């Protein structure tokens, strides 16, 4: 097995999809289950029955096709192995239900930065945070080839936004909608 080395001091911030993979593998060892089974249980806990971290043949008729920034379609990835970052296939309804559960029942730690980046931005337990006049917004984004998404949740007002796009230029739309709805800049 490949030995991974730290590229940042523990406790500092730097996003790493591989960091989420290390965490997933540690959780799998502790639970004594393969990643796919463990992640299926997590999705079931959140009622996300139309979602999976592995490709399902049933997705073929309804899955969004990714597009590059010029609008050309890209090859749809169909992961056979579950990954912590980059393999979730979900629906807007499933993900919105998840977001609502995080908003209403999630740990308070999600909405408080554990790492402060500047006067308004930070990072909490797997989420970015941004301080606004109306309260802290916890946000998470997806940035895979051909797909961009953004979710922002503000517990103080009980509001939020979930945006899915199937184009590499979707980040611009996500940022604009996030600013308009939540009055904040995510990343």
PDB file of C-alpha atoms in Angstrom:
ATOM      1  CA  UNK A   1       0.000   0.000   0.000  1.00  0.00           C
ATOM      2  CA  UNK A   2       1.047   3.556  -0.704  1.00  0.00           C
ATOM      3  CA  UNK A   3       2.117   5.617   2.299  1.00  0.00           C
ATOM      4  CA  UNK A   4       0.500   9.054   2.421  1.00  0.00           C
ATOM      5  CA  UNK A   5       2.354  12.004   3.917  1.00  0.00           C
ATOM      6  CA  UNK A   6       0.931  15.181   5.444  1.00  0.00           C
ATOM      7  CA  UNK A   7       1.274  18.214   3.185  1.00  0.00           C
ATOM      8  CA  UNK A   8      -0.111  20.587   5.834  1.00  0.00           C
ATOM      9  CA  UNK A   9       0.190  20.821   9.585  1.00  0.00           C
ATOM     10  CA  UNK A  10      -2.713  18.958  11.255  1.00  0.00           C
ATOM     11  CA  UNK A  11      -5.305  21.497  12.382  1.00  0.00           C
ATOM     12  CA  UNK A  12      -4.659  23.825   9.444  1.00  0.00           C
ATOM     13  CA  UNK A  13      -6.977  23.886   6.448  1.00  0.00           C
ATOM     14  CA  UNK A  14      -6.535  22.471   2.991  1.00  0.00           C
ATOM     15  CA  UNK A  15      -9.235  20.504   1.198  1.00  0.00           C
ATOM     16  CA  UNK A  16      -8.270  16.982   0.312  1.00  0.00           C
ATOM     17  CA  UNK A  17     -10.540  14.410  -1.300  1.00  0.00           C
ATOM     18  CA  UNK A  18      -7.903  11.882  -0.296  1.00  0.00           C
ATOM     19  CA  UNK A  19      -8.292  13.022   3.318  1.00  0.00           C
ATOM     20  CA  UNK A  20     -11.946  12.005   3.123  1.00  0.00           C
ATOM     21  CA  UNK A  21     -10.834   8.642   1.674  1.00  0.00           C
ATOM     22  CA  UNK A  22      -8.481   8.080   4.619  1.00  0.00           C
ATOM     23  CA  UNK A  23     -11.344   8.886   6.995  1.00  0.00           C
ATOM     24  CA  UNK A  24     -13.686   6.511   5.138  1.00  0.00           C
ATOM     25  CA  UNK A  25     -11.149   3.672   5.294  1.00  0.00           C
ATOM     26  CA  UNK A  26     -10.664   4.247   9.034  1.00  0.00           C
ATOM     27  CA  UNK A  27     -14.440   4.123   9.550  1.00  0.00           C
ATOM     28  CA  UNK A  28     -14.663   0.935   7.472  1.00  0.00           C
ATOM     29  CA  UNK A  29     -11.974  -0.756   9.551  1.00  0.00           C
ATOM     30  CA  UNK A  30     -13.728   0.266  12.761  1.00  0.00           C
ATOM     31  CA  UNK A  31     -17.140  -0.922  11.501  1.00  0.00           C
ATOM     32  CA  UNK A  32     -15.709  -4.061   9.873  1.00  0.00           C
ATOM     33  CA  UNK A  33     -17.575  -3.291   6.640  1.00  0.00           C
ATOM     34  CA  UNK A  34     -16.643  -2.449   3.059  1.00  0.00           C
ATOM     35  CA  UNK A  35     -17.043   1.192   2.014  1.00  0.00           C
ATOM     36  CA  UNK A  36     -20.062   0.566  -0.222  1.00  0.00           C
ATOM     37  CA  UNK A  37     -22.048  -1.139   2.537  1.00  0.00           C
ATOM     38  CA  UNK A  38     -21.143   1.470   5.140  1.00  0.00           C
ATOM     39  CA  UNK A  39     -22.029   4.380   2.853  1.00  0.00           C
ATOM     40  CA  UNK A  40     -25.319   2.688   1.870  1.00  0.00           C
ATOM     41  CA  UNK A  41     -26.209   2.618   5.583  1.00  0.00           C
ATOM     42  CA  UNK A  42     -25.402   6.322   5.908  1.00  0.00           C
ATOM     43  CA  UNK A  43     -27.616   7.159   2.928  1.00  0.00           C
ATOM     44  CA  UNK A  44     -30.436   5.024   4.356  1.00  0.00           C
ATOM     45  CA  UNK A  45     -30.169   6.843   7.697  1.00  0.00           C
ATOM     46  CA  UNK A  46     -30.828  10.106   5.865  1.00  0.00           C
ATOM     47  CA  UNK A  47     -33.660   8.581   3.811  1.00  0.00           C
ATOM     48  CA  UNK A  48     -31.679   8.995   0.586  1.00  0.00           C
ATOM     49  CA  UNK A  49     -33.131   5.942  -1.180  1.00  0.00           C
ATOM     50  CA  UNK A  50     -32.550   7.249  -4.727  1.00  0.00           C
ATOM     51  CA  UNK A  51     -28.846   7.878  -4.005  1.00  0.00           C
ATOM     52  CA  UNK A  52     -25.723   5.740  -4.069  1.00  0.00           C
ATOM     53  CA  UNK A  53     -21.951   6.069  -3.998  1.00  0.00           C
ATOM     54  CA  UNK A  54     -21.846   3.292  -6.629  1.00  0.00           C
ATOM     55  CA  UNK A  55     -23.432   3.282 -10.063  1.00  0.00           C
ATOM     56  CA  UNK A  56     -26.797   1.560 -10.323  1.00  0.00           C
ATOM     57  CA  UNK A  57     -28.215   0.456 -13.691  1.00  0.00           C
ATOM     58  CA  UNK A  58     -31.455   2.261 -12.740  1.00  0.00           C
ATOM     59  CA  UNK A  59     -29.554   5.577 -12.976  1.00  0.00           C
ATOM     60  CA  UNK A  60     -29.000   5.178 -16.734  1.00  0.00           C
ATOM     61  CA  UNK A  61     -32.334   6.705 -17.766  1.00  0.00           C
ATOM     62  CA  UNK A  62     -32.299   9.692 -15.419  1.00  0.00           C
ATOM     63  CA  UNK A  63     -28.660  10.587 -14.657  1.00  0.00           C
ATOM     64  CA  UNK A  64     -27.491  14.037 -15.699  1.00  0.00           C
ATOM     65  CA  UNK A  65     -24.835  14.159 -18.401  1.00  0.00           C
ATOM     66  CA  UNK A  66     -21.789  16.290 -17.562  1.00  0.00           C
ATOM     67  CA  UNK A  67     -20.721  19.159 -19.848  1.00  0.00           C
ATOM     68  CA  UNK A  68     -17.520  21.116 -20.208  1.00  0.00           C
ATOM     69  CA  UNK A  69     -17.407  24.924 -20.019  1.00  0.00           C
ATOM     70  CA  UNK A  70     -18.172  25.150 -23.763  1.00  0.00           C
ATOM     71  CA  UNK A  71     -21.323  23.035 -23.419  1.00  0.00           C
ATOM     72  CA  UNK A  72     -19.885  19.853 -24.961  1.00  0.00           C
ATOM     73  CA  UNK A  73     -21.072  16.654 -23.286  1.00  0.00           C
ATOM     74  CA  UNK A  74     -18.527  14.595 -21.395  1.00  0.00           C
ATOM     75  CA  UNK A  75     -18.423  10.902 -20.583  1.00  0.00           C
ATOM     76  CA  UNK A  76     -20.627  10.038 -17.622  1.00  0.00           C
ATOM     77  CA  UNK A  77     -18.634   8.331 -14.872  1.00  0.00           C
ATOM     78  CA  UNK A  78     -20.155   5.117 -13.523  1.00  0.00           C
ATOM     79  CA  UNK A  79     -18.157   4.239 -10.411  1.00  0.00           C
ATOM     80  CA  UNK A  80     -18.220   0.604  -9.380  1.00  0.00           C
ATOM     81  CA  UNK A  81     -16.406   1.302  -6.129  1.00  0.00           C
ATOM     82  CA  UNK A  82     -17.742   3.684  -3.495  1.00  0.00           C
ATOM     83  CA  UNK A  83     -15.522   6.660  -2.686  1.00  0.00           C
ATOM     84  CA  UNK A  84     -15.957   9.259   0.036  1.00  0.00           C
ATOM     85  CA  UNK A  85     -15.377  12.099  -2.434  1.00  0.00           C
ATOM     86  CA  UNK A  86     -16.613  12.257  -6.000  1.00  0.00           C
ATOM     87  CA  UNK A  87     -18.775   9.167  -6.470  1.00  0.00           C
ATOM     88  CA  UNK A  88     -22.171  10.178  -5.009  1.00  0.00           C
ATOM     89  CA  UNK A  89     -25.085   9.932  -7.430  1.00  0.00           C
ATOM     90  CA  UNK A  90     -28.103  11.658  -5.912  1.00  0.00           C
ATOM     91  CA  UNK A  91     -31.264  13.557  -6.724  1.00  0.00           C
ATOM     92  CA  UNK A  92     -32.236  17.082  -5.808  1.00  0.00           C
ATOM     93  CA  UNK A  93     -35.027  15.692  -3.603  1.00  0.00           C
ATOM     94  CA  UNK A  94     -32.682  13.325  -1.712  1.00  0.00           C
ATOM     95  CA  UNK A  95     -29.964  15.915  -1.235  1.00  0.00           C
ATOM     96  CA  UNK A  96     -32.427  18.613  -0.189  1.00  0.00           C
ATOM     97  CA  UNK A  97     -33.861  16.248   2.438  1.00  0.00           C
ATOM     98  CA  UNK A  98     -30.310  15.624   3.680  1.00  0.00           C
ATOM     99  CA  UNK A  99     -29.635  19.388   3.798  1.00  0.00           C
ATOM    100  CA  UNK A 100     -32.850  19.992   5.719  1.00  0.00           C
ATOM    101  CA  UNK A 101     -31.878  17.314   8.243  1.00  0.00           C
ATOM    102  CA  UNK A 102     -28.438  18.918   8.696  1.00  0.00           C
ATOM    103  CA  UNK A 103     -30.090  22.328   9.103  1.00  0.00           C
ATOM    104  CA  UNK A 104     -32.580  21.119  11.707  1.00  0.00           C
ATOM    105  CA  UNK A 105     -30.743  18.286  13.459  1.00  0.00           C
ATOM    106  CA  UNK A 106     -27.054  18.584  12.568  1.00  0.00           C
ATOM    107  CA  UNK A 107     -24.379  19.117  15.177  1.00  0.00           C
ATOM    108  CA  UNK A 108     -23.839  22.719  16.233  1.00  0.00           C
ATOM    109  CA  UNK A 109     -20.161  22.182  15.350  1.00  0.00           C
ATOM    110  CA  UNK A 110     -21.096  22.275  11.658  1.00  0.00           C
ATOM    111  CA  UNK A 111     -22.069  25.938  12.047  1.00  0.00           C
ATOM    112  CA  UNK A 112     -19.017  27.037  14.043  1.00  0.00           C
ATOM    113  CA  UNK A 113     -15.574  27.203  12.431  1.00  0.00           C
ATOM    114  CA  UNK A 114     -12.914  24.957  13.918  1.00  0.00           C
ATOM    115  CA  UNK A 115     -10.337  26.648  11.675  1.00  0.00           C
ATOM    116  CA  UNK A 116     -10.608  30.410  11.104  1.00  0.00           C
ATOM    117  CA  UNK A 117      -9.327  31.542   7.706  1.00  0.00           C
ATOM    118  CA  UNK A 118     -10.134  35.269   7.909  1.00  0.00           C
ATOM    119  CA  UNK A 119     -12.673  37.658   9.476  1.00  0.00           C
ATOM    120  CA  UNK A 120     -15.650  35.879   7.902  1.00  0.00           C
ATOM    121  CA  UNK A 121     -14.524  32.494   6.497  1.00  0.00           C
ATOM    122  CA  UNK A 122     -13.603  29.281   8.248  1.00  0.00           C
ATOM    123  CA  UNK A 123     -13.915  25.503   8.170  1.00  0.00           C
ATOM    124  CA  UNK A 124     -15.937  23.281  10.479  1.00  0.00           C
ATOM    125  CA  UNK A 125     -16.536  19.521  10.491  1.00  0.00           C
ATOM    126  CA  UNK A 126     -16.355  18.891   6.738  1.00  0.00           C
ATOM    127  CA  UNK A 127     -18.077  22.182   5.871  1.00  0.00           C
ATOM    128  CA  UNK A 128     -16.964  25.677   4.972  1.00  0.00           C
ATOM    129  CA  UNK A 129     -18.375  28.498   7.070  1.00  0.00           C
ATOM    130  CA  UNK A 130     -19.012  32.135   6.273  1.00  0.00           C
ATOM    131  CA  UNK A 131     -20.195  34.761   8.742  1.00  0.00           C
ATOM    132  CA  UNK A 132     -23.015  37.016   7.503  1.00  0.00           C
ATOM    133  CA  UNK A 133     -25.037  39.765   9.190  1.00  0.00           C
ATOM    134  CA  UNK A 134     -27.885  37.229   9.444  1.00  0.00           C
ATOM    135  CA  UNK A 135     -25.829  34.417  10.965  1.00  0.00           C
ATOM    136  CA  UNK A 136     -23.221  31.817  10.037  1.00  0.00           C
ATOM    137  CA  UNK A 137     -23.752  29.887   6.818  1.00  0.00           C
ATOM    138  CA  UNK A 138     -22.335  26.361   6.586  1.00  0.00           C
ATOM    139  CA  UNK A 139     -21.613  25.397   2.994  1.00  0.00           C
ATOM    140  CA  UNK A 140     -20.376  22.439   1.012  1.00  0.00           C
ATOM    141  CA  UNK A 141     -19.602  22.190  -2.673  1.00  0.00           C
ATOM    142  CA  UNK A 142     -18.968  19.576  -5.306  1.00  0.00           C
ATOM    143  CA  UNK A 143     -16.402  20.241  -7.994  1.00  0.00           C
ATOM    144  CA  UNK A 144     -16.153  17.253 -10.294  1.00  0.00           C
ATOM    145  CA  UNK A 145     -15.517  17.396 -14.025  1.00  0.00           C
ATOM    146  CA  UNK A 146     -18.767  18.442 -15.691  1.00  0.00           C
ATOM    147  CA  UNK A 147     -20.646  18.902 -12.428  1.00  0.00           C
ATOM    148  CA  UNK A 148     -20.696  21.745  -9.904  1.00  0.00           C
ATOM    149  CA  UNK A 149     -22.970  21.971  -6.877  1.00  0.00           C
ATOM    150  CA  UNK A 150     -23.302  24.120  -3.816  1.00  0.00           C
ATOM    151  CA  UNK A 151     -25.368  23.877  -0.645  1.00  0.00           C
ATOM    152  CA  UNK A 152     -25.537  26.624   1.976  1.00  0.00           C
ATOM    153  CA  UNK A 153     -27.429  26.398   5.276  1.00  0.00           C
ATOM    154  CA  UNK A 154     -28.056  29.163   7.818  1.00  0.00           C
ATOM    155  CA  UNK A 155     -29.454  27.810  11.062  1.00  0.00           C
ATOM    156  CA  UNK A 156     -30.114  31.269  12.604  1.00  0.00           C
ATOM    157  CA  UNK A 157     -32.812  31.941   9.987  1.00  0.00           C
ATOM    158  CA  UNK A 158     -33.650  28.343   9.116  1.00  0.00           C
ATOM    159  CA  UNK A 159     -32.931  28.960   5.431  1.00  0.00           C
ATOM    160  CA  UNK A 160     -30.594  27.681   2.787  1.00  0.00           C
ATOM    161  CA  UNK A 161     -30.053  26.786  -0.828  1.00  0.00           C
ATOM    162  CA  UNK A 162     -29.156  23.633  -2.775  1.00  0.00           C
ATOM    163  CA  UNK A 163     -27.911  24.072  -6.353  1.00  0.00           C
ATOM    164  CA  UNK A 164     -26.930  21.311  -8.796  1.00  0.00           C
ATOM    165  CA  UNK A 165     -25.471  21.992 -12.237  1.00  0.00           C
ATOM    166  CA  UNK A 166     -24.200  19.657 -14.928  1.00  0.00           C
ATOM    167  CA  UNK A 167     -21.659  21.970 -16.506  1.00  0.00           C
ATOM    168  CA  UNK A 168     -18.140  23.086 -15.704  1.00  0.00           C
ATOM    169  CA  UNK A 169     -19.357  26.678 -15.903  1.00  0.00           C
ATOM    170  CA  UNK A 170     -21.894  25.972 -13.148  1.00  0.00           C
ATOM    171  CA  UNK A 171     -19.623  27.401 -10.462  1.00  0.00           C
ATOM    172  CA  UNK A 172     -20.488  30.947 -11.623  1.00  0.00           C
ATOM    173  CA  UNK A 173     -24.227  30.208 -11.303  1.00  0.00           C
ATOM    174  CA  UNK A 174     -23.711  28.611  -7.889  1.00  0.00           C
ATOM    175  CA  UNK A 175     -21.796  31.616  -6.572  1.00  0.00           C
ATOM    176  CA  UNK A 176     -24.349  34.113  -7.891  1.00  0.00           C
ATOM    177  CA  UNK A 177     -27.334  32.235  -6.427  1.00  0.00           C
ATOM    178  CA  UNK A 178     -25.523  31.758  -3.104  1.00  0.00           C
ATOM    179  CA  UNK A 179     -24.841  35.508  -2.871  1.00  0.00           C
ATOM    180  CA  UNK A 180     -28.395  36.427  -3.833  1.00  0.00           C
ATOM    181  CA  UNK A 181     -30.131  34.012  -1.434  1.00  0.00           C
ATOM    182  CA  UNK A 182     -27.733  34.015   1.527  1.00  0.00           C
ATOM    183  CA  UNK A 183     -25.847  37.296   1.079  1.00  0.00           C
ATOM    184  CA  UNK A 184     -22.492  35.536   1.295  1.00  0.00           C
ATOM    185  CA  UNK A 185     -19.505  34.462  -0.754  1.00  0.00           C
ATOM    186  CA  UNK A 186     -18.721  30.767  -0.410  1.00  0.00           C
ATOM    187  CA  UNK A 187     -15.357  29.965  -1.965  1.00  0.00           C
TER     188      UNK A 187
END
